[in-house]
C-alpha cells in the first residue's frame, strides 16, 4: 500500500504570500490528484497529473515521478484560499482512475488578510 | 444533474440499525466512487463502480457494508447493524471516464472527480 505524506500539516500565511504544499509517496503511481476541501466540507478536484506541471489560475501543480514527489503552489494567496488541500495517488494499475486512491491527511491552510 | 447529489445530508441513528445513503452522480458519468472521511482522519476509498462491470469492493471495511448501483446511475451505500466507528462523512464522487485501461495514459480529464457534499452519519 502506498504511503502518502503531506507537509506541512498546518500552514498559516498572510494574504499575498506564495504558498507551497508538498506531497510525497512511496510506491509508483499512474496519477496524482490534488483536492481542495472547503471549511463547509465540500471537496473540489483541482488537478490530476501524471507528469510535469499544470496551471490553473493562481494554482500550479508539479510532479516528479522519479522522486515520487508533487507540489501544489498558490501564488498571490487570498483568504478565500483557506481550505484543506489533499493529495491522493492512483495506483499504477488504475490508469489514473480514482478507484483505490490513497489519500494524504491533508494540509490545513489559513490565509490571513 | 448539474452536480453530484447525496442524501441524506445528515443522519443520526442508533447502534445496530441499518442505514442507506444515496448518491446521484452527474448525468453521463460512468464511474462512481464512495469514500468516507472519519473525524480527524483522511479520506478512505470504499467502493468503485464502472458502468455495468462488477464493482471494486476492495475498500469496504467489513461485510456490513454493501453498495449497489442501479441502471448505471444512482448508487446506494448500505451499512447494516451500524457501529459507533461507522460515524463519518460518506462522500460520493463521479467521473466521466472508466478510470481503468483502455484509458490508461489518457489524462485529459476523463478521470477528474466531482464530489458530492457528503452524508454525515452519526451512530449513537
XYZ file of N, CA and C in Angstrom:
711
model
N 0.838 -1.179 0.000
C 0.000 0.000 0.000
C 0.882 1.241 0.000
N 0.446 2.213 -0.796
C 1.213 3.440 -0.888
C 1.092 4.275 0.384
N 2.225 4.822 0.797
C 2.230 5.746 1.923
C 2.308 7.161 1.347
N 1.339 7.991 1.708
C 1.288 9.354 1.182
C 1.478 10.321 2.336
N 2.501 11.137 2.220
C 2.813 12.098 3.264
C 2.684 13.515 2.716
N 1.996 14.337 3.463
C 1.878 15.740 3.067
C 2.577 16.617 4.097
N 3.126 17.709 3.598
C 3.722 18.687 4.510
C 3.546 20.081 3.936
N 3.366 21.076 4.797
C 3.173 20.918 6.237
C 1.746 20.430 6.541
N 1.499 20.029 7.770
C 0.139 19.648 8.162
C -0.725 20.880 8.318
N -0.134 21.929 8.828
C -0.837 23.192 9.052
C 0.038 24.325 8.541
N -0.615 25.304 7.922
C 0.118 26.443 7.398
C -0.745 27.688 7.509
N -0.208 28.687 8.181
C -0.869 29.992 8.264
C 0.029 31.012 7.596
N -0.525 31.787 6.695
C 0.260 32.760 5.946
C -0.547 34.041 5.777
N 0.145 35.054 5.368
C -0.500 36.346 5.128
C -0.950 36.443 3.672
N -1.995 37.186 3.472
C -2.510 37.414 2.123
C -1.394 37.907 1.213
N -1.325 37.317 0.035
C -0.323 37.719 -0.939
C 0.901 36.831 -0.973
N 1.091 36.025 0.058
C 2.270 35.167 0.103
C 2.164 34.030 -0.904
N 3.338 33.543 -1.311
C 3.435 32.376 -2.184
C 3.407 31.130 -1.303
N 2.506 30.222 -1.622
C 2.292 29.042 -0.789
C 2.774 27.797 -1.518
N 3.437 26.920 -0.778
C 3.831 25.620 -1.332
C 3.394 24.519 -0.381
N 2.707 23.537 -0.911
C 2.299 22.348 -0.170
C 2.921 21.146 -0.868
N 3.508 20.268 -0.075
C 4.240 19.135 -0.639
C 3.546 17.807 -0.381
N 3.771 16.904 -1.296
C 3.208 15.554 -1.184
C 4.256 14.563 -1.675
N 4.545 13.566 -0.865
C 5.447 12.508 -1.305
C 4.773 11.163 -1.104
N 5.147 10.211 -1.918
C 4.525 8.889 -1.847
C 5.596 7.835 -2.021
N 5.250 6.602 -1.667
C 6.289 5.585 -1.554
C 6.358 4.604 -2.712
N 5.249 4.456 -3.446
C 5.197 3.431 -4.500
C 4.779 4.096 -5.802
N 5.293 3.572 -6.922
C 4.972 4.140 -8.213
C 3.477 4.241 -8.467
N 3.092 5.291 -9.142
C 1.675 5.586 -9.353
C 1.398 5.822 -10.827
N 0.109 5.882 -11.161
C -0.281 6.257 -12.524
C -0.680 7.725 -12.600
N -1.146 8.271 -11.496
C -1.534 9.687 -11.485
C -1.676 10.172 -10.062
N -1.651 11.469 -9.921
C -1.800 12.086 -8.608
C -2.885 13.166 -8.707
N -3.753 13.177 -7.706
C -4.838 14.162 -7.655
C -4.557 15.158 -6.535
N -4.827 16.424 -6.783
C -4.890 17.437 -5.723
C -6.350 17.843 -5.557
N -6.802 17.793 -4.307
C -8.185 18.124 -3.978
C -8.195 19.277 -2.990
N -9.292 20.034 -3.010
C -9.464 21.126 -2.056
C -10.759 20.878 -1.287
N -10.653 20.860 0.023
C -11.839 20.667 0.860
C -12.129 21.972 1.585
N -13.296 22.538 1.285
C -13.672 23.820 1.862
C -14.053 23.652 3.324
N -14.036 24.753 4.085
C -14.418 24.675 5.505
C -15.777 24.018 5.721
N -16.691 24.167 4.789
C -18.001 23.534 4.919
C -17.986 22.060 4.594
N -16.861 21.537 4.123
C -16.722 20.107 3.870
C -16.725 19.718 2.415
N -17.197 20.591 1.529
C -17.247 20.252 0.117
C -15.860 20.052 -0.465
N -15.739 19.080 -1.362
C -14.443 18.747 -1.960
C -14.490 19.049 -3.446
N -13.441 19.692 -3.901
C -13.315 20.036 -5.310
C -12.006 19.462 -5.835
N -12.070 18.882 -7.010
C -10.859 18.389 -7.640
C -10.133 19.560 -8.294
N -8.863 19.732 -7.948
C -8.083 20.830 -8.511
C -7.293 20.387 -9.730
N -6.521 19.327 -9.555
C -5.668 18.838 -10.624
C -5.613 17.318 -10.591
N -5.380 16.759 -11.769
C -4.950 15.381 -11.865
C -3.772 15.384 -12.817
N -2.641 14.882 -12.387
C -1.470 14.928 -13.255
C -0.620 13.673 -13.101
N 0.081 13.361 -14.175
C 0.957 12.195 -14.170
C 2.388 12.575 -14.483
N 2.616 13.785 -14.966
C 3.980 14.241 -15.244
C 3.969 15.748 -15.379
N 5.139 16.347 -15.189
C 5.310 17.754 -15.484
C 4.549 18.689 -14.572
N 3.828 19.585 -15.184
C 3.268 20.728 -14.470
C 1.926 21.089 -15.081
N 0.997 21.520 -14.216
C -0.265 22.051 -14.703
C -0.547 23.355 -13.976
N -1.228 24.265 -14.665
C -1.535 25.565 -14.068
C -2.998 25.890 -14.314
N -3.612 26.415 -13.264
C -4.992 26.879 -13.410
C -5.160 28.109 -12.546
N -5.226 29.246 -13.190
C -5.325 30.494 -12.441
C -4.087 30.697 -11.589
N -4.305 30.880 -10.288
C -3.190 31.101 -9.372
C -2.609 29.799 -8.817
N -3.151 28.697 -9.242
C -2.700 27.395 -8.748
C -1.780 26.725 -9.757
N -0.720 26.146 -9.234
C 0.230 25.409 -10.072
C 0.528 24.090 -9.367
N 0.479 22.999 -10.104
C 0.838 21.698 -9.557
C 1.961 21.105 -10.378
N 2.932 20.551 -9.681
C 4.049 19.898 -10.357
C 4.214 18.501 -9.791
N 4.790 17.629 -10.583
C 5.069 16.285 -10.117
C 6.389 15.804 -10.686
N 7.162 15.118 -9.836
C 8.407 14.491 -10.262
C 8.259 13.002 -9.994
N 8.026 12.260 -11.056
C 7.736 10.833 -10.914
C 8.934 10.082 -10.342
N 10.127 10.439 -10.792
C 11.333 9.743 -10.323
C 11.527 9.926 -8.830
N 11.245 11.147 -8.348
C 11.444 11.420 -6.931
C 10.203 11.121 -6.099
N 9.096 10.720 -6.768
C 7.844 10.422 -6.070
C 7.418 11.607 -5.209
N 7.293 12.724 -5.840
C 7.000 13.953 -5.117
C 6.180 14.899 -5.988
N 5.252 15.579 -5.348
C 4.447 16.581 -6.039
C 4.322 17.806 -5.150
N 4.184 18.957 -5.768
C 3.958 20.189 -5.026
C 2.760 20.932 -5.601
N 2.045 21.578 -4.716
C 0.952 22.465 -5.103
C 1.356 23.871 -4.661
N 1.343 24.798 -5.595
C 1.714 26.173 -5.299
C 0.509 27.083 -5.492
N 0.416 28.064 -4.612
C -0.609 29.106 -4.761
C 0.115 30.443 -4.814
N -0.071 31.162 -5.887
C 0.532 32.490 -5.992
C -0.468 33.549 -5.542
N 0.057 34.647 -5.013
C -0.800 35.761 -4.561
C -1.970 35.240 -3.726
N -1.659 34.531 -2.666
C -2.695 33.872 -1.867
C -3.713 34.873 -1.318
N -4.920 34.341 -1.118
C -6.059 35.160 -0.692
C -6.795 34.407 0.405
N -7.456 35.129 1.315
C -8.204 34.427 2.376
C -9.169 33.369 1.851
N -9.717 33.538 0.675
C -10.647 32.534 0.157
C -9.934 31.235 -0.234
N -8.596 31.252 -0.247
C -7.847 30.019 -0.498
C -7.778 29.150 0.755
N -8.230 29.670 1.880
C -8.190 28.904 3.124
C -9.039 27.650 2.985
N -8.420 26.520 3.183
C -9.085 25.233 2.979
C -8.108 24.137 3.387
N -8.572 22.907 3.269
C -7.679 21.758 3.421
C -7.340 21.259 2.024
N -6.071 21.092 1.768
C -5.603 20.620 0.457
C -5.131 19.180 0.622
N -5.688 18.311 -0.192
C -5.457 16.876 -0.052
C -4.815 16.337 -1.314
N -3.774 15.556 -1.095
C -3.090 14.875 -2.186
C -3.579 13.427 -2.206
N -3.817 12.880 -3.364
C -4.240 11.478 -3.469
C -3.549 10.840 -4.657
N -3.109 9.598 -4.488
C -2.369 8.931 -5.560
C -3.144 7.728 -6.072
N -3.074 7.547 -7.373
C -3.751 6.432 -8.022
C -2.740 5.331 -8.304
N -3.059 4.090 -7.947
C -2.078 3.013 -8.175
C -1.789 2.835 -9.650
N -0.661 2.215 -9.926
C -0.181 2.103 -11.301
C -1.151 1.344 -12.187
N -1.938 0.419 -11.593
C -2.812 -0.412 -12.421
C -4.115 0.285 -12.801
N -4.384 1.449 -12.203
C -5.698 2.071 -12.376
C -5.776 2.960 -13.605
N -4.662 3.145 -14.278
C -4.684 4.012 -15.447
C -5.008 5.448 -15.105
N -4.763 5.834 -13.887
C -5.050 7.209 -13.488
C -6.402 7.387 -12.862
N -7.189 6.328 -12.825
C -8.530 6.425 -12.287
C -8.557 6.623 -10.792
N -9.729 6.873 -10.278
C -9.861 7.260 -8.879
C -10.219 6.086 -7.975
N -10.297 4.874 -8.517
C -10.536 3.741 -7.621
C -9.236 3.390 -6.941
N -9.342 3.003 -5.698
C -8.144 2.607 -4.978
C -7.219 3.749 -4.644
N -7.714 4.983 -4.695
C -6.866 6.114 -4.330
C -6.406 6.000 -2.884
N -5.178 6.399 -2.651
C -4.653 6.541 -1.299
C -4.491 8.037 -1.048
N -5.052 8.482 0.058
C -5.087 9.916 0.343
C -4.061 10.302 1.399
N -3.518 11.500 1.247
C -2.763 12.103 2.339
C -3.731 12.639 3.375
N -3.218 13.021 4.504
C -4.079 13.503 5.588
C -4.486 14.961 5.408
N -3.912 15.620 4.423
C -4.324 16.985 4.134
C -3.446 18.031 4.787
N -3.435 19.190 4.199
C -2.740 20.370 4.727
C -3.777 21.443 4.995
N -3.859 21.859 6.260
C -4.806 22.904 6.634
C -4.168 24.264 6.385
N -4.678 24.978 5.419
C -4.123 26.276 5.046
C -5.058 27.396 5.498
N -4.491 28.360 6.179
C -5.237 29.561 6.568
C -4.490 30.770 6.020
N -5.192 31.565 5.255
C -4.615 32.803 4.730
C -5.270 33.967 5.464
N -4.465 34.704 6.170
C -4.973 35.831 6.941
C -4.908 37.120 6.123
N -5.947 37.949 6.265
C -5.945 39.208 5.492
C -4.906 40.178 6.033
N -27.938 15.413 -13.431
C -27.999 16.722 -12.787
C -26.708 17.477 -12.971
N -26.698 18.710 -12.476
C -25.536 19.567 -12.648
C -24.372 19.129 -11.789
N -24.682 18.523 -10.644
C -23.624 18.098 -9.751
C -23.949 16.735 -9.189
N -23.107 16.283 -8.285
C -23.337 15.010 -7.611
C -24.198 15.281 -6.382
N -25.333 14.634 -6.305
C -26.258 14.847 -5.194
C -26.213 13.674 -4.229
N -26.150 13.982 -2.950
C -26.158 12.928 -1.937
C -27.273 13.199 -0.933
N -27.860 12.111 -0.460
C -28.873 12.250 0.577
C -28.838 11.040 1.487
N -29.201 11.196 2.778
C -29.459 12.478 3.414
C -28.155 13.230 3.654
N -28.247 14.504 3.941
C -27.034 15.247 4.252
C -26.553 14.936 5.665
N -27.509 14.637 6.533
C -27.187 14.255 7.904
C -28.084 13.102 8.329
N -27.485 12.149 9.029
C -28.259 11.012 9.524
C -27.734 10.639 10.900
N -28.635 10.642 11.852
C -28.291 10.181 13.194
C -29.060 8.893 13.430
N -28.366 7.866 13.852
C -29.021 6.585 14.043
C -28.498 5.923 15.304
N -29.231 4.932 15.752
C -28.807 4.179 16.937
C -27.961 2.994 16.513
N -27.037 2.667 17.351
C -26.192 1.493 17.114
C -27.065 0.275 16.834
N -26.683 -0.468 15.789
C -27.402 -1.676 15.450
C -28.430 -1.514 14.347
N -28.780 -0.269 14.054
C -29.744 -0.027 12.985
C -29.050 -0.059 11.630
N -29.830 -0.278 10.590
C -29.308 -0.220 9.226
C -29.541 1.188 8.667
N -28.608 1.636 7.815
C -28.784 2.922 7.155
C -28.511 2.782 5.664
N -29.162 3.633 4.901
C -28.923 3.706 3.460
C -28.576 5.128 3.079
N -27.513 5.261 2.319
C -27.072 6.562 1.830
C -27.152 6.536 0.305
N -27.634 7.625 -0.247
C -27.883 7.657 -1.689
C -26.964 8.640 -2.391
N -26.579 8.270 -3.601
C -25.747 9.148 -4.427
C -26.309 9.181 -5.839
N -26.518 10.385 -6.343
C -26.988 10.574 -7.710
C -25.863 11.286 -8.472
N -25.138 10.571 -9.328
C -23.962 11.172 -9.974
C -24.359 12.132 -11.089
N -23.348 12.764 -11.633
C -23.577 13.637 -12.781
C -24.034 12.792 -13.963
N -25.025 13.288 -14.651
C -25.554 12.556 -15.795
C -24.447 12.324 -16.827
N -24.327 11.068 -17.241
C -23.315 10.745 -18.237
C -22.000 10.281 -17.659
N -21.807 10.451 -16.362
C -20.586 9.946 -15.724
C -20.726 8.444 -15.507
N -19.793 7.705 -16.062
C -19.909 6.254 -15.974
C -19.253 5.679 -14.721
N -18.343 6.425 -14.127
C -17.626 5.933 -12.947
C -18.172 6.592 -11.688
N -18.365 5.800 -10.657
C -18.890 6.304 -9.384
C -18.090 5.702 -8.253
N -17.754 6.516 -7.278
C -16.898 6.107 -6.168
C -17.554 6.496 -4.849
N -17.352 5.672 -3.860
C -17.714 6.012 -2.490
C -16.432 6.089 -1.659
N -16.357 7.153 -0.849
C -15.260 7.320 0.105
C -15.880 7.658 1.454
N -15.074 7.553 2.509
C -15.544 8.074 3.776
C -14.415 8.829 4.447
N -14.836 9.772 5.268
C -13.874 10.593 5.994
C -14.298 10.593 7.452
N -13.526 9.883 8.260
C -13.804 9.844 9.686
C -13.195 11.067 10.339
N -13.731 11.422 11.511
C -13.283 12.623 12.212
C -11.782 12.551 12.453
N -11.084 13.565 12.004
C -9.653 13.640 12.223
C -8.836 12.735 11.326
N -9.510 12.030 10.438
C -8.807 11.109 9.538
C -8.887 11.601 8.102
N -8.062 11.008 7.285
C -8.100 11.337 5.872
C -9.211 10.579 5.164
N -9.311 10.828 3.883
C -10.302 10.131 3.071
C -9.911 8.670 2.874
N -10.914 7.835 2.793
C -10.685 6.395 2.649
C -11.570 5.878 1.529
N -10.973 5.205 0.576
C -11.722 4.633 -0.540
C -12.557 3.450 -0.061
N -13.809 3.365 -0.522
C -14.683 2.256 -0.149
C -14.981 1.342 -1.328
N -15.569 1.899 -2.387
C -16.040 1.057 -3.487
C -16.119 1.879 -4.765
N -15.985 1.206 -5.883
C -15.945 1.849 -7.194
C -16.836 1.086 -8.154
N -17.648 1.821 -8.892
C -18.494 1.257 -9.937
C -18.074 1.838 -11.279
N -18.045 1.009 -12.271
C -17.789 1.473 -13.628
C -18.811 0.801 -14.543
N -19.736 1.590 -15.031
C -20.745 1.094 -15.952
C -21.456 -0.109 -15.365
N -21.534 -1.161 -16.140
C -22.206 -2.386 -15.708
C -21.237 -3.451 -15.214
N -19.974 -3.056 -15.065
C -18.975 -4.027 -14.606
C -19.147 -4.320 -13.126
N -18.597 -5.460 -12.714
C -18.640 -5.799 -11.290
C -17.875 -4.735 -10.509
N -18.420 -4.269 -9.393
C -17.754 -3.202 -8.647
C -16.471 -3.674 -7.973
N -15.592 -2.714 -7.763
C -14.371 -2.958 -6.985
C -14.700 -2.676 -5.524
N -14.832 -3.735 -4.748
C -15.250 -3.602 -3.353
C -14.071 -3.647 -2.390
N -12.881 -3.497 -2.912
C -11.696 -3.769 -2.105
C -11.553 -2.859 -0.892
N -12.224 -1.711 -0.890
C -12.082 -0.792 0.229
C -13.138 -0.934 1.308
N -14.120 -1.763 1.097
C -15.180 -1.892 2.100
C -14.595 -2.475 3.388
N -14.858 -1.829 4.529
C -14.192 -2.236 5.773
C -14.714 -3.530 6.384
N -15.942 -3.902 6.083
C -16.481 -5.150 6.634
C -17.669 -5.584 5.788
N -18.158 -6.796 6.079
C -19.297 -7.296 5.292
C -20.608 -6.637 5.698
N -20.560 -5.714 6.657
C -21.774 -4.965 6.986
C -22.027 -3.864 5.951
N -21.002 -3.597 5.173
C -21.095 -2.552 4.158
C -21.377 -3.184 2.800
N -22.317 -2.591 2.084
C -22.581 -3.039 0.716
C -23.050 -1.843 -0.090
N -22.946 -1.954 -1.378
C -23.398 -0.863 -2.242
C -23.897 -1.451 -3.540
N -24.845 -0.768 -4.122
C -25.318 -1.148 -5.439
C -25.525 0.108 -6.271
N -25.519 -0.137 -7.546
C -25.740 0.971 -8.477
C -26.741 0.484 -9.512
N -27.892 1.085 -9.512
C -28.979 0.632 -10.374
C -28.969 1.404 -11.684
N -29.068 0.652 -12.777
C -29.174 1.291 -14.081
C -27.976 2.124 -14.448
N -26.846 1.858 -13.812
C -25.641 2.621 -14.124
C -25.701 4.057 -13.680
N -26.651 4.383 -12.777
C -26.755 5.786 -12.366
C -26.713 5.891 -10.847
N -27.878 5.947 -10.216
C -27.954 6.160 -8.768
C -27.324 4.996 -8.021
N -26.618 5.338 -6.950
C -25.999 4.313 -6.112
C -26.490 4.452 -4.679
N -26.612 3.318 -4.021
C -26.988 3.286 -2.608
C -25.906 2.547 -1.828
N -25.416 3.176 -0.788
C -24.477 2.538 0.138
C -25.267 2.140 1.374
N -25.224 0.875 1.714
C -25.974 0.360 2.863
C -25.014 -0.100 3.936
N -25.271 0.331 5.154
C -24.489 -0.122 6.299
C -25.461 -0.836 7.229
N -25.197 -2.111 7.437
C -26.066 -2.904 8.310
C -25.502 -2.934 9.730
N -26.403 -3.003 10.685
C -26.006 -3.141 12.105
C -24.923 -2.119 12.432
N -25.253 -0.864 12.263
C -24.254 0.186 12.417
C -23.570 0.149 13.781
N -22.308 0.524 13.748
C -21.478 0.631 14.941
C -21.016 2.080 15.079
N -20.591 2.436 16.269
C -20.163 3.810 16.502
C -18.978 4.187 15.606
N -18.128 3.227 15.325
C -16.968 3.538 14.493
C -17.343 3.791 13.031
N -18.618 3.561 12.695
C -19.067 3.872 11.335
C -19.369 5.362 11.176
N -19.383 6.085 12.279
C -19.662 7.524 12.214
C -18.595 8.196 11.366
N -19.048 8.902 10.351
C -18.124 9.534 9.405
C -18.948 10.325 8.405
N -18.237 11.045 7.557
C -18.882 11.652 6.389
C -18.641 10.721 5.215
N -19.705 10.323 4.569
C -19.607 9.423 3.419
C -19.748 10.256 2.153
N -18.703 10.204 1.352
C -18.630 11.043 0.165
C -18.764 10.185 -1.085
N -19.505 10.698 -2.020
C -19.661 10.063 -3.313
C -19.011 10.966 -4.357
N -18.393 10.373 -5.345
C -17.813 11.149 -6.435
C -18.069 10.417 -7.742
N -18.108 11.166 -8.812
C -18.246 10.525 -10.118
C -17.247 11.141 -11.082
N -16.957 10.396 -12.123
C -16.082 10.907 -13.174
C -16.573 10.403 -14.506
N -16.179 11.102 -15.538
C -16.673 10.808 -16.877
C -16.125 9.495 -17.408
N -14.853 9.240 -17.070
C -14.173 8.115 -17.683
C -14.299 6.834 -16.906
N -13.810 5.756 -17.449
C -13.891 4.460 -16.793
C -12.879 4.285 -15.692
N -11.878 5.128 -15.608
C -10.924 5.014 -14.508
C -9.923 3.893 -14.676
N -10.057 3.120 -15.724
C -9.170 1.977 -15.911
C -8.759 1.931 -17.383
N -7.703 1.199 -17.707
C -7.425 0.982 -19.130
C -8.669 0.475 -19.843
N -8.975 0.805 -21.065
C -8.025 1.297 -22.066
C -7.763 2.789 -22.045
N -8.263 3.494 -20.992
C -7.919 4.910 -20.966
C -6.580 5.155 -20.298
N -5.838 4.094 -20.022
C -4.526 4.274 -19.434
C -3.709 5.218 -20.288
N -3.106 6.174 -19.633
C -2.321 7.149 -20.372
C -3.123 8.346 -20.815
N -4.437 8.265 -20.723
C -5.269 9.402 -21.112
C -5.586 10.207 -19.867
N -4.898 11.297 -19.695
C -5.118 12.101 -18.518
C -5.733 13.443 -18.895
N -6.618 13.390 -19.874
C -7.184 14.631 -20.379
C -8.352 15.133 -19.552
N -8.716 14.387 -18.569
C -9.799 14.866 -17.722
C -10.896 13.856 -17.491
N -10.811 12.715 -18.192
C -11.877 11.723 -18.047
C -11.983 11.205 -16.621
N -10.873 11.214 -15.913
C -10.878 10.668 -14.564
C -10.904 11.737 -13.487
N -11.125 12.980 -13.853
C -11.235 14.034 -12.843
C -12.520 13.836 -12.058
N -12.394 13.939 -10.762
C -13.520 13.651 -9.878
C -14.384 14.867 -9.624
N -15.692 14.624 -9.503
C -16.614 15.611 -8.958
C -17.255 15.005 -7.729
N -17.091 15.667 -6.610
C -17.586 15.141 -5.346
C -18.967 15.688 -5.022
N -19.743 14.872 -4.313
C -20.960 15.363 -3.696
C -20.634 16.037 -2.380
N -21.659 16.583 -1.743
C -21.459 17.312 -0.492
C -21.294 16.389 0.706
N -21.589 15.120 0.514
C -21.386 14.160 1.590
C -22.629 13.921 2.429
N -22.642 12.777 3.071
C -23.685 12.424 4.042
C -22.988 12.193 5.379
N -23.353 13.013 6.354
C -22.728 12.871 7.670
C -23.534 11.873 8.495
N -22.904 10.770 8.859
C -23.554 9.722 9.636
C -23.036 9.746 11.068
N -23.950 9.811 11.993
C -23.603 9.740 13.409
C -24.323 8.550 14.014
N -23.560 7.639 14.553
C -24.123 6.453 15.195
C -23.990 6.618 16.708
N -25.117 6.657 17.385
C -25.101 6.876 18.837
C -24.915 5.580 19.607
